Coordinates of C-alpha atoms and ligand atoms in Angstrom, one line a residue:
X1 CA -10.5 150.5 84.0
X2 CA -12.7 148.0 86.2
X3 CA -16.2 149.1 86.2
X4 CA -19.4 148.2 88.9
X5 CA -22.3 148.1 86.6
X6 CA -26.4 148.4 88.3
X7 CA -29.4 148.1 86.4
X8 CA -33.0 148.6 88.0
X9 CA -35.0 149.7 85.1
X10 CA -37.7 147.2 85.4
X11 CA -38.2 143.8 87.4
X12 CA -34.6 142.3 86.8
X13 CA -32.2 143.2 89.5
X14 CA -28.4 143.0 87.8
X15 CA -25.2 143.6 88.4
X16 CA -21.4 143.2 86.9
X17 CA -18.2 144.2 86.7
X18 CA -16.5 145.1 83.1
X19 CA -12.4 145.3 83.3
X20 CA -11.4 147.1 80.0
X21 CA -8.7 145.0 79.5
X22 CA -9.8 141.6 80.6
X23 CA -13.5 142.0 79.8
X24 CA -16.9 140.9 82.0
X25 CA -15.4 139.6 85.8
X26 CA -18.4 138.6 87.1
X27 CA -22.3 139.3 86.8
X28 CA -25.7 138.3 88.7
X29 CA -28.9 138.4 88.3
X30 CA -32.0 138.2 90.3
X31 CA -34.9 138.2 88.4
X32 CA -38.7 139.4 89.7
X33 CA -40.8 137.3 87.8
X34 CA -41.7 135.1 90.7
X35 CA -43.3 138.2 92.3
X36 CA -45.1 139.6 89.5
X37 CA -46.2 136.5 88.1
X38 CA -49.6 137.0 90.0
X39 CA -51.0 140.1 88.7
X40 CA -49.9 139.2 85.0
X41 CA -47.4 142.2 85.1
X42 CA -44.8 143.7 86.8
X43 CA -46.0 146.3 89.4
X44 CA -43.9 149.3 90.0
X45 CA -44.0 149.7 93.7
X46 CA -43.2 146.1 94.5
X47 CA -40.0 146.1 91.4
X48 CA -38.9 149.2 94.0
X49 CA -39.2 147.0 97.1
X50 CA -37.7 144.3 95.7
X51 CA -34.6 146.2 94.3
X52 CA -34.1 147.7 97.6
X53 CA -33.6 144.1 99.1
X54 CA -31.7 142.6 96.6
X55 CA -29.4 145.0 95.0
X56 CA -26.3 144.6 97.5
X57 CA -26.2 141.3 98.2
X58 CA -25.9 141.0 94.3
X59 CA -23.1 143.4 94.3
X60 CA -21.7 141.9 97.3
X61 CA -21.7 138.4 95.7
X62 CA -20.1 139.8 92.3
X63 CA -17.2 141.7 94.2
X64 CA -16.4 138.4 95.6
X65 CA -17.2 136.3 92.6
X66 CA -14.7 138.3 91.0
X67 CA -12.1 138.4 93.2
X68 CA -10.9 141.7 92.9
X69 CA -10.6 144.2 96.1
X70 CA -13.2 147.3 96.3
X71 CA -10.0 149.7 95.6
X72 CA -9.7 148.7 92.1
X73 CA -13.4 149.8 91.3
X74 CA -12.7 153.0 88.9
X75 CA -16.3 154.0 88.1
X76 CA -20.0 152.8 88.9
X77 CA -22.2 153.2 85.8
X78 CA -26.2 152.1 87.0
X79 CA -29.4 153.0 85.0
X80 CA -30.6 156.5 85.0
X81 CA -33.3 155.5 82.5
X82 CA -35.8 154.7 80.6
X83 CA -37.6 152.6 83.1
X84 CA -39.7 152.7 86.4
X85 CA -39.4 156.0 88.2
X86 CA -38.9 154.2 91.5
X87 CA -36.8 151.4 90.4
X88 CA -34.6 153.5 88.3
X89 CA -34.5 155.5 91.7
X90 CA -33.4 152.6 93.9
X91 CA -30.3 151.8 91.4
X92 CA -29.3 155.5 90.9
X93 CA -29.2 156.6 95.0
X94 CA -27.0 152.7 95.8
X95 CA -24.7 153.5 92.6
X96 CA -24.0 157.0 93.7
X97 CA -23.8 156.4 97.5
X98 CA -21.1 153.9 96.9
X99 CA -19.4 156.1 94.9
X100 CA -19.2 158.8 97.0
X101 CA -18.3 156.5 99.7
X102 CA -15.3 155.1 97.3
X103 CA -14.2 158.1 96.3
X104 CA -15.0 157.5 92.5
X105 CA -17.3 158.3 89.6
X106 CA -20.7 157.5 89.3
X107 CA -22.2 157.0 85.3
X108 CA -26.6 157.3 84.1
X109 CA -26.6 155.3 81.5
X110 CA -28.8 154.7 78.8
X111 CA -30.8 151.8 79.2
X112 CA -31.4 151.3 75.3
X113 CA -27.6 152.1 74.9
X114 CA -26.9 149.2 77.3
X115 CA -29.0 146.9 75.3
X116 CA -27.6 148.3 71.9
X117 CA -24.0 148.0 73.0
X118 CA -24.4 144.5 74.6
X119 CA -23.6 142.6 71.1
X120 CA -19.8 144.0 72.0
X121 CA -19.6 141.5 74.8
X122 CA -19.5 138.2 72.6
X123 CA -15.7 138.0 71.2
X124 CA -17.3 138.3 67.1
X125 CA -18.4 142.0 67.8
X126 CA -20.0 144.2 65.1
X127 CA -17.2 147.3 63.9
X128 CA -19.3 150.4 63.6
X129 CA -21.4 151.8 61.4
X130 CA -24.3 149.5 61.8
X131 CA -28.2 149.2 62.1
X132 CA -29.7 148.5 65.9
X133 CA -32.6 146.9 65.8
X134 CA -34.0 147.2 69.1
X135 CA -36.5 144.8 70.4
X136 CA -37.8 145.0 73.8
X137 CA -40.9 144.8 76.3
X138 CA -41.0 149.0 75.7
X139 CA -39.1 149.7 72.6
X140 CA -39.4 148.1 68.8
X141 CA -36.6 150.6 67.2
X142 CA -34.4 150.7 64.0
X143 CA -31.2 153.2 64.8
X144 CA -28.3 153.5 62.5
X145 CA -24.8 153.7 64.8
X146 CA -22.0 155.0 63.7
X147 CA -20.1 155.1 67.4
X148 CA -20.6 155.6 70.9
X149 CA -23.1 158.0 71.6
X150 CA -24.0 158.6 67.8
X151 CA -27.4 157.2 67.0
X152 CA -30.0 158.0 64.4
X153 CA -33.1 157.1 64.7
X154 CA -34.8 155.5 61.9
X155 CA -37.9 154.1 62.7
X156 CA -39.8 152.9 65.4
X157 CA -43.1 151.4 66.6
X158 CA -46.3 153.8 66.2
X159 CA -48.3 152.4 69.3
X160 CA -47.3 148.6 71.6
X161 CA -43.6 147.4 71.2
X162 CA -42.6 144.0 70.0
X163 CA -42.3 142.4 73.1
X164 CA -45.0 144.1 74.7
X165 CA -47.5 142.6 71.6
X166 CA -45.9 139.1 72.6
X167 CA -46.8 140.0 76.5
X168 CA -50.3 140.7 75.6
X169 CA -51.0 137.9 73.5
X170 CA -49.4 135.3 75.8
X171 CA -52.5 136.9 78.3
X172 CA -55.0 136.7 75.7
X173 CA -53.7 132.8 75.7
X174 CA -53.8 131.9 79.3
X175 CA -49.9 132.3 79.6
X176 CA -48.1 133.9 82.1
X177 CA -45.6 136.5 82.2
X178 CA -43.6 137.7 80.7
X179 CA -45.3 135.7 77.4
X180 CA -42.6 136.5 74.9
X181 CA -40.7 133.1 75.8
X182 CA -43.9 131.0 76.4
X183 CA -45.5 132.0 73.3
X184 CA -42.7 131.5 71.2
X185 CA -42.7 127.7 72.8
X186 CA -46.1 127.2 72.2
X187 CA -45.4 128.0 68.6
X188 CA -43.2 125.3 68.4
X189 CA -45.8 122.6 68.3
X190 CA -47.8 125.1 65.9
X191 CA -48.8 124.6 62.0
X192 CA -47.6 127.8 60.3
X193 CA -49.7 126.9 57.7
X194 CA -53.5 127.3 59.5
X195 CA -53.7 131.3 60.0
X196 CA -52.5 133.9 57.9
X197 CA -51.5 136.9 60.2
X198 CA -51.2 140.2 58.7
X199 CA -47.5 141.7 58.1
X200 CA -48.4 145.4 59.6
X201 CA -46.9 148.5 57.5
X202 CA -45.0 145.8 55.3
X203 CA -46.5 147.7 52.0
X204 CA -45.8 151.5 53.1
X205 CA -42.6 152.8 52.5
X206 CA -40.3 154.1 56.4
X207 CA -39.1 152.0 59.0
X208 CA -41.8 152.9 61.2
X209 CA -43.9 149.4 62.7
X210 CA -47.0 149.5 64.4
X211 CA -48.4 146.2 66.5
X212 CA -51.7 146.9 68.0
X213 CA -53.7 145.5 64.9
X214 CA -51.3 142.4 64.8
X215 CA -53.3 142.3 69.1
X216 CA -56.5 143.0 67.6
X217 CA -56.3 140.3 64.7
X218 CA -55.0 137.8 67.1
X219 CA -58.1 138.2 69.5
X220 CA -60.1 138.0 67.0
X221 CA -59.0 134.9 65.9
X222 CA -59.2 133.4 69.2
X223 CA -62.6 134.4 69.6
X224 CA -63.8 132.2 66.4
X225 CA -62.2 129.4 67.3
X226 CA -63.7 129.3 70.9
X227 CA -62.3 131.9 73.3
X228 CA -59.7 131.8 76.1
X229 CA -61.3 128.8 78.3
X230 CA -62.4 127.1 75.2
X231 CA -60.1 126.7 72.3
X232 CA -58.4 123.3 71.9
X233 CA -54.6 123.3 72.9
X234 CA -53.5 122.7 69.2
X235 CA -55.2 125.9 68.1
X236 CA -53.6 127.9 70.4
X237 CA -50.3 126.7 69.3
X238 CA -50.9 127.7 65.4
X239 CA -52.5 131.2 67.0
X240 CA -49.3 131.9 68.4
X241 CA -47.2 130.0 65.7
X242 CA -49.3 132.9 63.0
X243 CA -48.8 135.5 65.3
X244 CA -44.9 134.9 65.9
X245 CA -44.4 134.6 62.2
X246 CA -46.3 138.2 61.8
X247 CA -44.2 140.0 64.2
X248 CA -40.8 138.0 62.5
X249 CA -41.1 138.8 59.4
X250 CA -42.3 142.4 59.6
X251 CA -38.9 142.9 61.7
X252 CA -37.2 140.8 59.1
X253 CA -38.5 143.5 56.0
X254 CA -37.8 145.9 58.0
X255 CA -33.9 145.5 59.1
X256 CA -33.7 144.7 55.5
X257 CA -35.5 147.7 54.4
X258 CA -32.7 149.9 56.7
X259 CA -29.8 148.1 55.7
X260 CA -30.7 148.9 52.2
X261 CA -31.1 152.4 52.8
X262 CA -28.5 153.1 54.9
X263 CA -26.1 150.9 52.3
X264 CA -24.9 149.2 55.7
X265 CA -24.2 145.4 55.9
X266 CA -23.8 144.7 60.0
X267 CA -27.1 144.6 61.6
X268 CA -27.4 144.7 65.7
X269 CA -30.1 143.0 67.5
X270 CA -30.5 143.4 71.2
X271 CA -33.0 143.6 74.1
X272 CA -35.5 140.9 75.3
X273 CA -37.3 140.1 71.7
X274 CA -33.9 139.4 70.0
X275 CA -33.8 136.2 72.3
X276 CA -36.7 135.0 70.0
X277 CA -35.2 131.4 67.7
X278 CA -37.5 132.2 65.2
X279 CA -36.0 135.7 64.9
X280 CA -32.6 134.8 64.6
X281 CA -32.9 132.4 62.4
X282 CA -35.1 134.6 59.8
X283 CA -32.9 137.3 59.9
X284 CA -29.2 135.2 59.2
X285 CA -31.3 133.7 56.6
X286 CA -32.8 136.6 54.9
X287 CA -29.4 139.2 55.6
X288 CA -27.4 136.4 54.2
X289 CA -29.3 136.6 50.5
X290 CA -27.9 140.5 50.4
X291 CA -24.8 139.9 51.7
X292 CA -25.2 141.1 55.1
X293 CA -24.8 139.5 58.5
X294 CA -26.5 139.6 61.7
X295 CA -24.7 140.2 65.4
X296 CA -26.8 139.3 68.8
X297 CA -25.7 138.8 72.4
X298 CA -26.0 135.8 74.8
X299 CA -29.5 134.7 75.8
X300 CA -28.9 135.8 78.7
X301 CA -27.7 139.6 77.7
X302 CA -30.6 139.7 75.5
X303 CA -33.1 140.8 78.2
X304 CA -32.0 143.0 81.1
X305 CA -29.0 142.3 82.7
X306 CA -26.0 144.5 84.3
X307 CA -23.1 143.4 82.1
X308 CA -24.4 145.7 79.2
X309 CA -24.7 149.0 81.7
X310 CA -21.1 148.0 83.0
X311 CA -19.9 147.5 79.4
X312 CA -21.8 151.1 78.3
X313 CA -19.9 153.0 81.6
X314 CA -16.8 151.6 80.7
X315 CA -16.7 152.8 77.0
X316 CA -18.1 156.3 78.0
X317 CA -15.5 156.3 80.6
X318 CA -12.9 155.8 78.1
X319 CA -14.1 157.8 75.5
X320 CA -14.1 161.0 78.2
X321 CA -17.5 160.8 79.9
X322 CA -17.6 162.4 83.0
X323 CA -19.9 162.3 86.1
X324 CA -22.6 164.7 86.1
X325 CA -23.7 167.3 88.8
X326 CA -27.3 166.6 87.1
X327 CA -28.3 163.4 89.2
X328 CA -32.3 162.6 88.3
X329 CA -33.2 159.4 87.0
X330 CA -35.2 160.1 83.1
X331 CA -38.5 157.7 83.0
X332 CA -38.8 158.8 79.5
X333 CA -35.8 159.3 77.6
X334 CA -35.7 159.9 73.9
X335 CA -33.0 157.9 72.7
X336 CA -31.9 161.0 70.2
X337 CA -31.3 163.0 73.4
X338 CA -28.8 161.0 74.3
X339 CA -25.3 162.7 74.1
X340 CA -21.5 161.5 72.4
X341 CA -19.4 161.0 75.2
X342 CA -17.6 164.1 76.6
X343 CA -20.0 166.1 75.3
X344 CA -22.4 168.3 77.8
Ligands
LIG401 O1 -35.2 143.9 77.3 P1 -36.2 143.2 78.2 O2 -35.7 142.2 79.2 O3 -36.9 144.3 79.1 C1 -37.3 145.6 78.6 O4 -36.4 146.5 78.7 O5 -38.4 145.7 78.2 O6 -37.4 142.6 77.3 C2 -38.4 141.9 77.9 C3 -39.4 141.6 76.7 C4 -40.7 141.0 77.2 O7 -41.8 141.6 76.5 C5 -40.6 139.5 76.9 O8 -41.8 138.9 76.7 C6 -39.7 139.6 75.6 O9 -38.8 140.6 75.9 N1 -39.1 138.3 75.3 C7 -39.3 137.5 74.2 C8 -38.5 136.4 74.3 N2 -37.8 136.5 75.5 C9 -38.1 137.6 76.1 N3 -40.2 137.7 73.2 C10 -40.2 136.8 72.3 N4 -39.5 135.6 72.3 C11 -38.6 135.4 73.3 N5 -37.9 134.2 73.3
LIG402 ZN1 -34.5 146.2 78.6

């Protein structure tokens, strides 16, 4: 089964195609950043715009890359949400028109799904059960997985999500977007040993995180040591070195805290955060003292991408899903609504 994936959740235009027996063809991406990069975020009616111009030369230039004819297309699996209302919009109408046009199925998929699944694209993939943790610009989220479609939900961030606490405090540092990557380089050159950042909801018991204070502490910070335009360059770097270590190692208790609970020993990480070095190196570290192991994608699966929405259509596919008569695109969507595949 060779299937088309879209994804237009946000401000990364991509696209692939997943062959069930031969695995990912051919991807693309085109990413945004470039036209955000000016208003220090992405703006929604412009990520529309920019889909609309950029989605089918992508797919045309996948097609091709892949060298298989537009008859052997079973399905087309796109994005049907979380996300931007208009963006998810742009990938959902292009996914179903070709469809129609091909005479084939068209797939919503979950975008969280897409980044949870996207592990099972590297050839050393987790076997279920497992714990997700999930680690993106809208989601900080611990879910236990025991299949396709079966997700419990086990803790997740009170108020801003991981990537999102990175995003602001790259701004507060004079960064640009998206600040996960930049901050994490300008903690490179930091001393880890100058601030001590708090570990939020380290010492209460749930999986439940919560980064806004982490924000608040940071700024603080910043302010006694001379502001924005007036802090010296070296401590910025151990700001963002203390705050990186905060955000690591209250994910690291955390995924240890769920594997304990859940008596699991595979833990998933995925979405844009789990491109973080620091994080991956942490969590082998710390899993490896309790006998557990850690699975994440590719950099480049790690934040949006299309292989991961082709890869989530193609198992649904398989495991019975069929296209829906319901056809709106879900801003919100509760990863707990989510149904097993083939169910209604
Ligand atoms: O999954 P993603 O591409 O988009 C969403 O679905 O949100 O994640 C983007 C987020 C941004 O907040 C970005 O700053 C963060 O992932 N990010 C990182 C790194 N690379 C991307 N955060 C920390 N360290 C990184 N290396
Ligand atoms: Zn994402």
């Amino acid at each position: 089964m060779l299937v088309l994936g879209i994804e237009t959740s946000c401000d990364e235009t991509g696209v692939a195609l997943y062959d069930s027996d031969r695995g990912l063809l051919a991807d693309a991406l085109y990413s945004q950043v470039a036209v955000h990069e000016e208003y220090g975020g992405v703006v929604p009616e412009l990520a529309s715009r920019d889909h609309v111009r950029k989605a089918l030369p992508l797919i045309e230039e996948v097609i091709s890359k892949a060298g298989v004819g537009r008859g052997e297309i079973s399905a087309v699996a796109y994005t049907a949400g979380p996300g931007l209302v208009g963006a998810l919009m742009v990938g959902a109408t292009l996914a179903r028109g070709l469809a129609m046009g091909w005479g084939i199925p068209a797939l919503g998929i979950h975008h969280m799904e897409g980044h949870l699944l996207a592990p099972m694209l590297e050839p050393d993939k987790p076997a279920y059960p497992f714990i997700a943790l999930l680690v993106s610009g809208g989601h900080t989220q611990l879910v236990r997985v025991d299949g396709l479609g079966e997700y419990k939900l086990l803790g997740e961030s009170l108020d801003d999500a991981a990537g999102e606490a990175f995003d602001k405090v790259a701004k507060m540092l004079g960064e640009p977007y998206p600040g996960g990557p930049h901050v994490a380089r300008l903690a490179e050159s930091g001393d880890p040993a100058r601030f001590t950042f708090p570990r939020p909801m380290v010492n209460r018991p749930g999986l439940d995180f919560s980064f806004s204070g982490l924000k608040t502490f940071t700024l603080n910070t910043l302010a006694q040591n001379g502001g924005r335009d007036n802090v010296d360059q070296q401590t910025r770097a151990d700001i963002a070195c203390a705050f990186q270590l905060a955000v690591v190692d209250t994910l690291v208790i955390k995924c240890r805290r769920a594997l304990q609970q859940e008596q699991l020993q595979r833990l998933v990480i995925a979405g844009g955060v789990s491109a973080n070095t620091e994080l991956r190196e942490r969590l082998s570290a710390a899993l490896a003292k309790i006998q557990a192991r850690v699975y994440y994608p590719a950099l480049r699966f790690c934040t949006d991408n299309g292989a991961m929405i082709a890869y989530a259509g193609c198992q649904r596919l398989l495991a019975g899903d069929t296209e829906r008569a319901d056809t709106a695109v879900r801003p919100r969507w509760p990863m707990d609504e989510l149904a097993a595949p083939g169910a209604a």
